[in-house]
């Protein structure tokens, strides 16, 4: 790594190392990859102050996608003047987050505020809309972006020097014993496009991989192999299980059992398992797999 990249721990729900924001200093302040949720803005500020910066130094925010744990605070930062980079399909929802908030409220109910905080709109003039694969530069620093669906249709990964910021399409991999969880939420989890995205990442040249959940890992190619194996394992589990278990609650239980067994084999302790469930809840994972099955495979 040539440039300095800082990993900010947003201490989501008081649990360390589950949601990261990455900060890259440049001449005029800071570039962030992911804003984190609105609820962790105070934690983001604390992290920046420790590094000798403040929220006012945040000039650019690169979002991998617009889910609340990645993009919730983007509107607030934009209203302080930051430029927000996002996939073209996600952009309209940042300008007007009404539908995004409504669908999240259907899932989280009255826990919405305490979990995620406020999701403010991003003003049009602060939006930097990205299409397909390409690159852009900020004050001479070059960022490549790859259109990488699978977790969500509107997902970008960013490559800066030899680091890939992989959002959620790179999987959830937390500090601790080697393990990777595939984040498969509804409504856009899609096995085929995820597989193509992994292939695309494998041919892009980088050494380090930094999933938002959590940290910069040095073994990018091994990580991508583990990701591919995990995607295959989820697909096999789905093909073996779904034809017999069409009922949602039973499927959720069965999926959790399967995933806990994988955690045990990997040697995760209770705290590790809890952190993984905070970064990617298993019930939601099962719902996404069921939705994919019904949409593409059931017939
Ligand atoms: Zn996420």
PDB file of C-alpha atoms and ligand atoms in Angstrom:
ATOM      1  CA  UNK A   1       0.000   0.000   0.000  1.00  0.00           C
ATOM      2  CA  UNK A   2       1.480   3.337  -1.020  1.00  0.00           C
ATOM      3  CA  UNK A   3      -0.988   5.817   0.405  1.00  0.00           C
ATOM      4  CA  UNK A   4      -2.165   5.827   3.983  1.00  0.00           C
ATOM      5  CA  UNK A   5      -5.597   4.284   4.486  1.00  0.00           C
ATOM      6  CA  UNK A   6      -7.202   4.405   7.911  1.00  0.00           C
ATOM      7  CA  UNK A   7      -9.816   1.911   9.049  1.00  0.00           C
ATOM      8  CA  UNK A   8     -12.440   3.613  11.201  1.00  0.00           C
ATOM      9  CA  UNK A   9     -14.372   1.292  13.494  1.00  0.00           C
ATOM     10  CA  UNK A  10     -17.950   2.576  13.733  1.00  0.00           C
ATOM     11  CA  UNK A  11     -18.643   0.359  16.757  1.00  0.00           C
ATOM     12  CA  UNK A  12     -22.082  -0.462  15.444  1.00  0.00           C
ATOM     13  CA  UNK A  13     -24.486  -1.195  18.345  1.00  0.00           C
ATOM     14  CA  UNK A  14     -21.495  -1.048  20.680  1.00  0.00           C
ATOM     15  CA  UNK A  15     -19.851  -4.075  19.062  1.00  0.00           C
ATOM     16  CA  UNK A  16     -16.340  -3.446  17.700  1.00  0.00           C
ATOM     17  CA  UNK A  17     -15.197  -4.378  14.199  1.00  0.00           C
ATOM     18  CA  UNK A  18     -18.519  -4.986  12.480  1.00  0.00           C
ATOM     19  CA  UNK A  19     -18.937  -1.894  10.253  1.00  0.00           C
ATOM     20  CA  UNK A  20     -15.987   0.058   8.851  1.00  0.00           C
ATOM     21  CA  UNK A  21     -15.529   3.328   7.084  1.00  0.00           C
ATOM     22  CA  UNK A  22     -12.174   3.799   5.347  1.00  0.00           C
ATOM     23  CA  UNK A  23     -10.466   7.202   5.310  1.00  0.00           C
ATOM     24  CA  UNK A  24      -7.860   8.338   2.791  1.00  0.00           C
ATOM     25  CA  UNK A  25      -6.228  11.722   3.520  1.00  0.00           C
ATOM     26  CA  UNK A  26      -5.478  14.023   0.581  1.00  0.00           C
ATOM     27  CA  UNK A  27      -4.407  17.659   0.193  1.00  0.00           C
ATOM     28  CA  UNK A  28      -7.844  19.131   0.851  1.00  0.00           C
ATOM     29  CA  UNK A  29      -9.039  16.814   3.595  1.00  0.00           C
ATOM     30  CA  UNK A  30     -10.390  13.284   3.511  1.00  0.00           C
ATOM     31  CA  UNK A  31     -11.922  10.797   1.119  1.00  0.00           C
ATOM     32  CA  UNK A  32     -14.149   8.215   2.815  1.00  0.00           C
ATOM     33  CA  UNK A  33     -15.181   4.852   1.458  1.00  0.00           C
ATOM     34  CA  UNK A  34     -18.620   4.258   3.070  1.00  0.00           C
ATOM     35  CA  UNK A  35     -20.270   6.739   5.396  1.00  0.00           C
ATOM     36  CA  UNK A  36     -21.709   4.100   7.705  1.00  0.00           C
ATOM     37  CA  UNK A  37     -25.221   4.487   9.111  1.00  0.00           C
ATOM     38  CA  UNK A  38     -26.634   7.739  10.475  1.00  0.00           C
ATOM     39  CA  UNK A  39     -26.633   6.222  13.980  1.00  0.00           C
ATOM     40  CA  UNK A  40     -22.818   5.974  14.030  1.00  0.00           C
ATOM     41  CA  UNK A  41     -22.027   9.549  12.943  1.00  0.00           C
ATOM     42  CA  UNK A  42     -20.801  10.403  16.492  1.00  0.00           C
ATOM     43  CA  UNK A  43     -18.528   7.349  16.358  1.00  0.00           C
ATOM     44  CA  UNK A  44     -17.269   8.384  12.909  1.00  0.00           C
ATOM     45  CA  UNK A  45     -16.501  11.818  14.314  1.00  0.00           C
ATOM     46  CA  UNK A  46     -14.652  10.322  17.319  1.00  0.00           C
ATOM     47  CA  UNK A  47     -12.550   8.195  14.963  1.00  0.00           C
ATOM     48  CA  UNK A  48     -11.696  11.156  12.747  1.00  0.00           C
ATOM     49  CA  UNK A  49     -10.775  13.354  15.714  1.00  0.00           C
ATOM     50  CA  UNK A  50      -8.382  10.650  16.962  1.00  0.00           C
ATOM     51  CA  UNK A  51      -6.609  10.904  13.612  1.00  0.00           C
ATOM     52  CA  UNK A  52      -6.457  14.688  13.852  1.00  0.00           C
ATOM     53  CA  UNK A  53      -9.379  15.355  11.492  1.00  0.00           C
ATOM     54  CA  UNK A  54     -13.003  16.407  11.848  1.00  0.00           C
ATOM     55  CA  UNK A  55     -16.260  15.699  10.008  1.00  0.00           C
ATOM     56  CA  UNK A  56     -15.743  18.994   8.155  1.00  0.00           C
ATOM     57  CA  UNK A  57     -12.635  17.483   6.489  1.00  0.00           C
ATOM     58  CA  UNK A  58     -14.751  14.867   4.680  1.00  0.00           C
ATOM     59  CA  UNK A  59     -14.840  16.133   1.066  1.00  0.00           C
ATOM     60  CA  UNK A  60     -15.662  12.960  -0.885  1.00  0.00           C
ATOM     61  CA  UNK A  61     -17.595   9.816   0.077  1.00  0.00           C
ATOM     62  CA  UNK A  62     -17.438   6.714  -2.134  1.00  0.00           C
ATOM     63  CA  UNK A  63     -20.419   4.413  -1.504  1.00  0.00           C
ATOM     64  CA  UNK A  64     -20.337   0.767  -2.561  1.00  0.00           C
ATOM     65  CA  UNK A  65     -24.143   0.670  -2.375  1.00  0.00           C
ATOM     66  CA  UNK A  66     -26.996   2.411  -0.631  1.00  0.00           C
ATOM     67  CA  UNK A  67     -27.964  -0.032   2.116  1.00  0.00           C
ATOM     68  CA  UNK A  68     -28.337   1.706   5.489  1.00  0.00           C
ATOM     69  CA  UNK A  69     -25.209   0.220   7.066  1.00  0.00           C
ATOM     70  CA  UNK A  70     -23.082   1.604   4.216  1.00  0.00           C
ATOM     71  CA  UNK A  71     -24.719   4.847   3.137  1.00  0.00           C
ATOM     72  CA  UNK A  72     -27.011   6.050   5.929  1.00  0.00           C
ATOM     73  CA  UNK A  73     -24.890   9.055   6.901  1.00  0.00           C
ATOM     74  CA  UNK A  74     -24.120  10.122   3.294  1.00  0.00           C
ATOM     75  CA  UNK A  75     -26.964  12.658   3.189  1.00  0.00           C
ATOM     76  CA  UNK A  76     -25.768  14.366   6.352  1.00  0.00           C
ATOM     77  CA  UNK A  77     -22.191  14.552   5.019  1.00  0.00           C
ATOM     78  CA  UNK A  78     -23.469  15.850   1.654  1.00  0.00           C
ATOM     79  CA  UNK A  79     -25.399  18.577   3.428  1.00  0.00           C
ATOM     80  CA  UNK A  80     -22.065  19.638   4.974  1.00  0.00           C
ATOM     81  CA  UNK A  81     -20.662  19.859   1.432  1.00  0.00           C
ATOM     82  CA  UNK A  82     -19.214  16.403   0.683  1.00  0.00           C
ATOM     83  CA  UNK A  83     -19.434  14.913  -2.822  1.00  0.00           C
ATOM     84  CA  UNK A  84     -21.124  11.490  -2.838  1.00  0.00           C
ATOM     85  CA  UNK A  85     -20.136   8.825  -5.402  1.00  0.00           C
ATOM     86  CA  UNK A  86     -22.701   6.138  -6.126  1.00  0.00           C
ATOM     87  CA  UNK A  87     -23.915   3.661  -8.766  1.00  0.00           C
ATOM     88  CA  UNK A  88     -26.443   5.208 -11.162  1.00  0.00           C
ATOM     89  CA  UNK A  89     -29.189   2.823 -10.018  1.00  0.00           C
ATOM     90  CA  UNK A  90     -28.706   3.840  -6.381  1.00  0.00           C
ATOM     91  CA  UNK A  91     -28.484   7.587  -7.042  1.00  0.00           C
ATOM     92  CA  UNK A  92     -32.232   8.393  -7.257  1.00  0.00           C
ATOM     93  CA  UNK A  93     -32.761   6.766  -3.841  1.00  0.00           C
ATOM     94  CA  UNK A  94     -30.138   9.012  -2.280  1.00  0.00           C
ATOM     95  CA  UNK A  95     -31.801  12.110  -3.731  1.00  0.00           C
ATOM     96  CA  UNK A  96     -35.144  10.940  -2.421  1.00  0.00           C
ATOM     97  CA  UNK A  97     -34.730   8.220   0.226  1.00  0.00           C
ATOM     98  CA  UNK A  98     -38.482   7.952   0.971  1.00  0.00           C
ATOM     99  CA  UNK A  99     -38.949   4.487  -0.558  1.00  0.00           C
ATOM    100  CA  UNK A 100     -35.694   3.206   0.883  1.00  0.00           C
ATOM    101  CA  UNK A 101     -36.742   4.320   4.364  1.00  0.00           C
ATOM    102  CA  UNK A 102     -40.238   2.863   3.933  1.00  0.00           C
ATOM    103  CA  UNK A 103     -38.968  -0.564   2.934  1.00  0.00           C
ATOM    104  CA  UNK A 104     -36.391  -0.579   5.735  1.00  0.00           C
ATOM    105  CA  UNK A 105     -39.102   0.421   8.214  1.00  0.00           C
ATOM    106  CA  UNK A 106     -41.154  -2.601   7.086  1.00  0.00           C
ATOM    107  CA  UNK A 107     -38.201  -4.791   8.107  1.00  0.00           C
ATOM    108  CA  UNK A 108     -36.977  -3.019  11.258  1.00  0.00           C
ATOM    109  CA  UNK A 109     -40.178  -1.436  12.596  1.00  0.00           C
ATOM    110  CA  UNK A 110     -39.692   0.681  15.703  1.00  0.00           C
ATOM    111  CA  UNK A 111     -36.018  -0.332  15.949  1.00  0.00           C
ATOM    112  CA  UNK A 112     -35.382   1.723  12.796  1.00  0.00           C
ATOM    113  CA  UNK A 113     -34.189   4.862  14.617  1.00  0.00           C
ATOM    114  CA  UNK A 114     -31.983   3.206  17.226  1.00  0.00           C
ATOM    115  CA  UNK A 115     -30.355   0.912  14.652  1.00  0.00           C
ATOM    116  CA  UNK A 116     -29.843   3.274  11.767  1.00  0.00           C
ATOM    117  CA  UNK A 117     -30.462   6.864  12.813  1.00  0.00           C
ATOM    118  CA  UNK A 118     -31.455   9.485  10.274  1.00  0.00           C
ATOM    119  CA  UNK A 119     -31.174   8.991   6.500  1.00  0.00           C
ATOM    120  CA  UNK A 120     -31.120  12.477   4.953  1.00  0.00           C
ATOM    121  CA  UNK A 121     -31.394  13.120   1.203  1.00  0.00           C
ATOM    122  CA  UNK A 122     -28.296  13.939  -0.851  1.00  0.00           C
ATOM    123  CA  UNK A 123     -28.722  17.230  -2.777  1.00  0.00           C
ATOM    124  CA  UNK A 124     -28.461  16.814  -6.566  1.00  0.00           C
ATOM    125  CA  UNK A 125     -25.367  19.008  -6.802  1.00  0.00           C
ATOM    126  CA  UNK A 126     -23.502  16.721  -4.381  1.00  0.00           C
ATOM    127  CA  UNK A 127     -24.170  13.536  -6.345  1.00  0.00           C
ATOM    128  CA  UNK A 128     -21.443  12.008  -8.476  1.00  0.00           C
ATOM    129  CA  UNK A 129     -23.153   9.268 -10.476  1.00  0.00           C
ATOM    130  CA  UNK A 130     -21.100   6.275 -11.676  1.00  0.00           C
ATOM    131  CA  UNK A 131     -21.986   3.965 -14.577  1.00  0.00           C
ATOM    132  CA  UNK A 132     -20.525   0.547 -15.360  1.00  0.00           C
ATOM    133  CA  UNK A 133     -16.772   0.031 -15.018  1.00  0.00           C
ATOM    134  CA  UNK A 134     -14.439   2.991 -15.206  1.00  0.00           C
ATOM    135  CA  UNK A 135     -12.266   5.344 -13.251  1.00  0.00           C
ATOM    136  CA  UNK A 136     -12.208   8.834 -11.824  1.00  0.00           C
ATOM    137  CA  UNK A 137      -9.633  10.875 -10.014  1.00  0.00           C
ATOM    138  CA  UNK A 138      -9.786  13.119  -6.995  1.00  0.00           C
ATOM    139  CA  UNK A 139      -6.945  15.611  -6.804  1.00  0.00           C
ATOM    140  CA  UNK A 140      -4.695  13.259  -8.781  1.00  0.00           C
ATOM    141  CA  UNK A 141      -5.660  10.114  -6.822  1.00  0.00           C
ATOM    142  CA  UNK A 142      -7.067   7.539  -9.220  1.00  0.00           C
ATOM    143  CA  UNK A 143      -9.971   5.280  -8.258  1.00  0.00           C
ATOM    144  CA  UNK A 144     -11.244   2.466 -10.458  1.00  0.00           C
ATOM    145  CA  UNK A 145     -14.849   1.372 -10.049  1.00  0.00           C
ATOM    146  CA  UNK A 146     -16.315  -1.992 -11.045  1.00  0.00           C
ATOM    147  CA  UNK A 147     -20.013  -2.581 -11.493  1.00  0.00           C
ATOM    148  CA  UNK A 148     -20.464  -5.661  -9.295  1.00  0.00           C
ATOM    149  CA  UNK A 149     -24.045  -6.871  -8.760  1.00  0.00           C
ATOM    150  CA  UNK A 150     -24.987  -9.996  -6.792  1.00  0.00           C
ATOM    151  CA  UNK A 151     -25.584  -8.608  -3.292  1.00  0.00           C
ATOM    152  CA  UNK A 152     -27.485  -5.648  -4.783  1.00  0.00           C
ATOM    153  CA  UNK A 153     -28.014  -4.581  -8.414  1.00  0.00           C
ATOM    154  CA  UNK A 154     -26.477  -1.192  -7.726  1.00  0.00           C
ATOM    155  CA  UNK A 155     -23.171  -2.280  -6.196  1.00  0.00           C
ATOM    156  CA  UNK A 156     -19.738  -0.822  -7.008  1.00  0.00           C
ATOM    157  CA  UNK A 157     -16.353  -1.896  -5.740  1.00  0.00           C
ATOM    158  CA  UNK A 158     -13.538   0.663  -5.722  1.00  0.00           C
ATOM    159  CA  UNK A 159      -9.902  -0.070  -6.401  1.00  0.00           C
ATOM    160  CA  UNK A 160      -7.348   2.418  -5.134  1.00  0.00           C
ATOM    161  CA  UNK A 161      -3.690   1.547  -5.706  1.00  0.00           C
ATOM    162  CA  UNK A 162      -3.532  -2.147  -4.711  1.00  0.00           C
ATOM    163  CA  UNK A 163      -6.572  -2.167  -2.409  1.00  0.00           C
ATOM    164  CA  UNK A 164     -10.087  -3.235  -3.384  1.00  0.00           C
ATOM    165  CA  UNK A 165     -12.882  -1.816  -1.239  1.00  0.00           C
ATOM    166  CA  UNK A 166     -15.318  -4.644  -1.753  1.00  0.00           C
ATOM    167  CA  UNK A 167     -18.446  -3.446   0.079  1.00  0.00           C
ATOM    168  CA  UNK A 168     -20.697  -6.481   0.531  1.00  0.00           C
ATOM    169  CA  UNK A 169     -20.097  -8.254  -2.783  1.00  0.00           C
ATOM    170  CA  UNK A 170     -16.715  -9.304  -1.355  1.00  0.00           C
ATOM    171  CA  UNK A 171     -18.538 -11.060   1.486  1.00  0.00           C
ATOM    172  CA  UNK A 172     -18.518 -10.453   5.231  1.00  0.00           C
ATOM    173  CA  UNK A 173     -15.173 -11.365   6.808  1.00  0.00           C
ATOM    174  CA  UNK A 174     -14.501 -10.183  10.332  1.00  0.00           C
ATOM    175  CA  UNK A 175     -11.285 -10.287  12.348  1.00  0.00           C
ATOM    176  CA  UNK A 176     -10.868 -13.665  14.073  1.00  0.00           C
ATOM    177  CA  UNK A 177     -10.577 -17.186  12.682  1.00  0.00           C
ATOM    178  CA  UNK A 178     -10.736 -17.311   8.862  1.00  0.00           C
ATOM    179  CA  UNK A 179     -14.401 -17.387   7.882  1.00  0.00           C
ATOM    180  CA  UNK A 180     -16.611 -15.686   5.363  1.00  0.00           C
ATOM    181  CA  UNK A 181     -20.362 -15.158   5.366  1.00  0.00           C
ATOM    182  CA  UNK A 182     -22.234 -14.454   2.163  1.00  0.00           C
ATOM    183  CA  UNK A 183     -24.610 -11.520   2.726  1.00  0.00           C
ATOM    184  CA  UNK A 184     -27.740 -12.657   0.865  1.00  0.00           C
ATOM    185  CA  UNK A 185     -30.531 -10.203   1.778  1.00  0.00           C
ATOM    186  CA  UNK A 186     -33.733  -9.710  -0.214  1.00  0.00           C
ATOM    187  CA  UNK A 187     -34.708  -8.467  -2.684  1.00  0.00           C
ATOM    188  CA  UNK A 188     -31.681  -8.479  -5.023  1.00  0.00           C
ATOM    189  CA  UNK A 189     -29.458 -11.405  -4.008  1.00  0.00           C
ATOM    190  CA  UNK A 190     -28.583 -13.094  -7.305  1.00  0.00           C
ATOM    191  CA  UNK A 191     -26.200 -16.041  -7.610  1.00  0.00           C
ATOM    192  CA  UNK A 192     -25.379 -15.722 -11.319  1.00  0.00           C
ATOM    193  CA  UNK A 193     -24.525 -12.036 -11.252  1.00  0.00           C
ATOM    194  CA  UNK A 194     -22.546 -12.526  -8.021  1.00  0.00           C
ATOM    195  CA  UNK A 195     -20.482 -15.225  -9.748  1.00  0.00           C
ATOM    196  CA  UNK A 196     -19.742 -12.868 -12.667  1.00  0.00           C
ATOM    197  CA  UNK A 197     -18.754 -10.142 -10.215  1.00  0.00           C
ATOM    198  CA  UNK A 198     -16.266 -12.477  -8.504  1.00  0.00           C
ATOM    199  CA  UNK A 199     -14.776 -13.350 -11.897  1.00  0.00           C
ATOM    200  CA  UNK A 200     -14.444  -9.649 -12.683  1.00  0.00           C
ATOM    201  CA  UNK A 201     -12.731  -8.954  -9.340  1.00  0.00           C
ATOM    202  CA  UNK A 202     -10.353 -11.870  -9.872  1.00  0.00           C
ATOM    203  CA  UNK A 203      -9.025 -10.340 -13.068  1.00  0.00           C
ATOM    204  CA  UNK A 204      -8.716  -6.836 -11.608  1.00  0.00           C
ATOM    205  CA  UNK A 205      -5.250  -6.376 -10.226  1.00  0.00           C
ATOM    206  CA  UNK A 206      -5.100  -5.795  -6.457  1.00  0.00           C
ATOM    207  CA  UNK A 207      -3.325  -7.325  -3.459  1.00  0.00           C
ATOM    208  CA  UNK A 208      -5.464  -6.240  -0.518  1.00  0.00           C
ATOM    209  CA  UNK A 209      -9.194  -6.538  -0.044  1.00  0.00           C
ATOM    210  CA  UNK A 210     -11.233  -4.409   2.344  1.00  0.00           C
ATOM    211  CA  UNK A 211     -14.823  -5.551   2.916  1.00  0.00           C
ATOM    212  CA  UNK A 212     -16.947  -3.017   4.806  1.00  0.00           C
ATOM    213  CA  UNK A 213     -17.500  -5.789   7.350  1.00  0.00           C
ATOM    214  CA  UNK A 214     -14.523  -5.577   8.347  1.00  0.00           C
ATOM    215  CA  UNK A 215     -10.917  -4.596   7.782  1.00  0.00           C
ATOM    216  CA  UNK A 216      -8.112  -4.656   5.225  1.00  0.00           C
ATOM    217  CA  UNK A 217      -6.931  -8.187   4.451  1.00  0.00           C
ATOM    218  CA  UNK A 218      -3.625  -8.962   2.737  1.00  0.00           C
ATOM    219  CA  UNK A 219      -4.653 -12.107   0.856  1.00  0.00           C
ATOM    220  CA  UNK A 220      -7.017 -10.828  -1.829  1.00  0.00           C
ATOM    221  CA  UNK A 221      -6.798 -13.822  -4.177  1.00  0.00           C
ATOM    222  CA  UNK A 222      -7.342 -16.340  -1.351  1.00  0.00           C
ATOM    223  CA  UNK A 223     -10.191 -14.209  -0.100  1.00  0.00           C
ATOM    224  CA  UNK A 224     -11.861 -14.296  -3.516  1.00  0.00           C
ATOM    225  CA  UNK A 225     -11.456 -18.088  -3.670  1.00  0.00           C
ATOM    226  CA  UNK A 226     -13.068 -18.414  -0.246  1.00  0.00           C
ATOM    227  CA  UNK A 227     -15.857 -16.108  -1.447  1.00  0.00           C
ATOM    228  CA  UNK A 228     -16.429 -18.276  -4.514  1.00  0.00           C
ATOM    229  CA  UNK A 229     -16.449 -21.460  -2.405  1.00  0.00           C
ATOM    230  CA  UNK A 230     -18.965 -19.895  -0.029  1.00  0.00           C
ATOM    231  CA  UNK A 231     -21.232 -18.834  -2.894  1.00  0.00           C
ATOM    232  CA  UNK A 232     -21.095 -22.396  -4.234  1.00  0.00           C
ATOM    233  CA  UNK A 233     -21.852 -23.798  -0.785  1.00  0.00           C
ATOM    234  CA  UNK A 234     -24.874 -21.518  -0.362  1.00  0.00           C
ATOM    235  CA  UNK A 235     -26.132 -22.545  -3.792  1.00  0.00           C
ATOM    236  CA  UNK A 236     -25.734 -26.237  -2.982  1.00  0.00           C
ATOM    237  CA  UNK A 237     -27.487 -25.800   0.349  1.00  0.00           C
ATOM    238  CA  UNK A 238     -30.306 -23.950  -1.395  1.00  0.00           C
ATOM    239  CA  UNK A 239     -30.719 -26.585  -4.109  1.00  0.00           C
ATOM    240  CA  UNK A 240     -30.773 -29.364  -1.517  1.00  0.00           C
ATOM    241  CA  UNK A 241     -33.093 -27.589   0.929  1.00  0.00           C
ATOM    242  CA  UNK A 242     -35.546 -25.353  -0.890  1.00  0.00           C
ATOM    243  CA  UNK A 243     -37.599 -27.924  -2.722  1.00  0.00           C
ATOM    244  CA  UNK A 244     -38.566 -29.505   0.657  1.00  0.00           C
ATOM    245  CA  UNK A 245     -38.847 -26.424   2.895  1.00  0.00           C
ATOM    246  CA  UNK A 246     -40.998 -23.767   1.278  1.00  0.00           C
ATOM    247  CA  UNK A 247     -42.183 -22.300   4.600  1.00  0.00           C
ATOM    248  CA  UNK A 248     -40.369 -19.122   5.651  1.00  0.00           C
ATOM    249  CA  UNK A 249     -39.863 -19.714   9.380  1.00  0.00           C
ATOM    250  CA  UNK A 250     -38.711 -23.283   8.889  1.00  0.00           C
ATOM    251  CA  UNK A 251     -36.308 -22.152   6.210  1.00  0.00           C
ATOM    252  CA  UNK A 252     -34.891 -19.454   8.473  1.00  0.00           C
ATOM    253  CA  UNK A 253     -34.257 -22.068  11.182  1.00  0.00           C
ATOM    254  CA  UNK A 254     -32.710 -24.500   8.793  1.00  0.00           C
ATOM    255  CA  UNK A 255     -30.413 -21.856   7.306  1.00  0.00           C
ATOM    256  CA  UNK A 256     -29.293 -20.662  10.745  1.00  0.00           C
ATOM    257  CA  UNK A 257     -28.508 -24.249  11.757  1.00  0.00           C
ATOM    258  CA  UNK A 258     -26.449 -24.743   8.624  1.00  0.00           C
ATOM    259  CA  UNK A 259     -24.563 -21.477   9.054  1.00  0.00           C
ATOM    260  CA  UNK A 260     -23.909 -22.076  12.797  1.00  0.00           C
ATOM    261  CA  UNK A 261     -22.432 -25.437  11.895  1.00  0.00           C
ATOM    262  CA  UNK A 262     -20.095 -23.687   9.429  1.00  0.00           C
ATOM    263  CA  UNK A 263     -19.141 -21.205  12.176  1.00  0.00           C
ATOM    264  CA  UNK A 264     -18.333 -24.090  14.531  1.00  0.00           C
ATOM    265  CA  UNK A 265     -16.166 -25.834  11.938  1.00  0.00           C
ATOM    266  CA  UNK A 266     -14.274 -22.557  11.430  1.00  0.00           C
ATOM    267  CA  UNK A 267     -13.654 -22.316  15.193  1.00  0.00           C
ATOM    268  CA  UNK A 268     -15.573 -19.083  15.838  1.00  0.00           C
ATOM    269  CA  UNK A 269     -16.320 -18.274  19.477  1.00  0.00           C
ATOM    270  CA  UNK A 270     -19.578 -16.833  20.784  1.00  0.00           C
ATOM    271  CA  UNK A 271     -18.432 -13.216  20.390  1.00  0.00           C
ATOM    272  CA  UNK A 272     -17.361 -13.895  16.777  1.00  0.00           C
ATOM    273  CA  UNK A 273     -20.701 -15.512  15.981  1.00  0.00           C
ATOM    274  CA  UNK A 274     -22.566 -12.568  17.510  1.00  0.00           C
ATOM    275  CA  UNK A 275     -20.530 -10.059  15.491  1.00  0.00           C
ATOM    276  CA  UNK A 276     -21.259 -11.939  12.242  1.00  0.00           C
ATOM    277  CA  UNK A 277     -24.968 -11.899  13.028  1.00  0.00           C
ATOM    278  CA  UNK A 278     -24.848  -8.169  13.619  1.00  0.00           C
ATOM    279  CA  UNK A 279     -23.031  -7.581  10.315  1.00  0.00           C
ATOM    280  CA  UNK A 280     -25.388  -9.936   8.437  1.00  0.00           C
ATOM    281  CA  UNK A 281     -28.451 -11.348  10.250  1.00  0.00           C
ATOM    282  CA  UNK A 282     -29.223 -14.931   9.266  1.00  0.00           C
ATOM    283  CA  UNK A 283     -32.998 -14.514   9.100  1.00  0.00           C
ATOM    284  CA  UNK A 284     -32.575 -11.846   6.468  1.00  0.00           C
ATOM    285  CA  UNK A 285     -30.056 -14.064   4.664  1.00  0.00           C
ATOM    286  CA  UNK A 286     -32.601 -16.885   4.490  1.00  0.00           C
ATOM    287  CA  UNK A 287     -35.286 -14.487   3.230  1.00  0.00           C
ATOM    288  CA  UNK A 288     -33.008 -13.366   0.392  1.00  0.00           C
ATOM    289  CA  UNK A 289     -32.252 -16.923  -0.659  1.00  0.00           C
ATOM    290  CA  UNK A 290     -35.966 -17.774  -0.629  1.00  0.00           C
ATOM    291  CA  UNK A 291     -36.756 -14.713  -2.711  1.00  0.00           C
ATOM    292  CA  UNK A 292     -34.053 -15.618  -5.253  1.00  0.00           C
ATOM    293  CA  UNK A 293     -35.345 -19.200  -5.392  1.00  0.00           C
ATOM    294  CA  UNK A 294     -38.926 -18.127  -6.001  1.00  0.00           C
ATOM    295  CA  UNK A 295     -37.890 -15.605  -8.630  1.00  0.00           C
ATOM    296  CA  UNK A 296     -35.434 -17.692 -10.660  1.00  0.00           C
ATOM    297  CA  UNK A 297     -35.495 -21.339  -9.689  1.00  0.00           C
ATOM    298  CA  UNK A 298     -38.892 -22.402  -8.350  1.00  0.00           C
ATOM    299  CA  UNK A 299     -40.536 -22.860 -11.772  1.00  0.00           C
TER     300      UNK A 299
HETATM  301 ZN1  LIG B   1     -23.508  -4.383   4.632  1.00  0.00          ZN
END
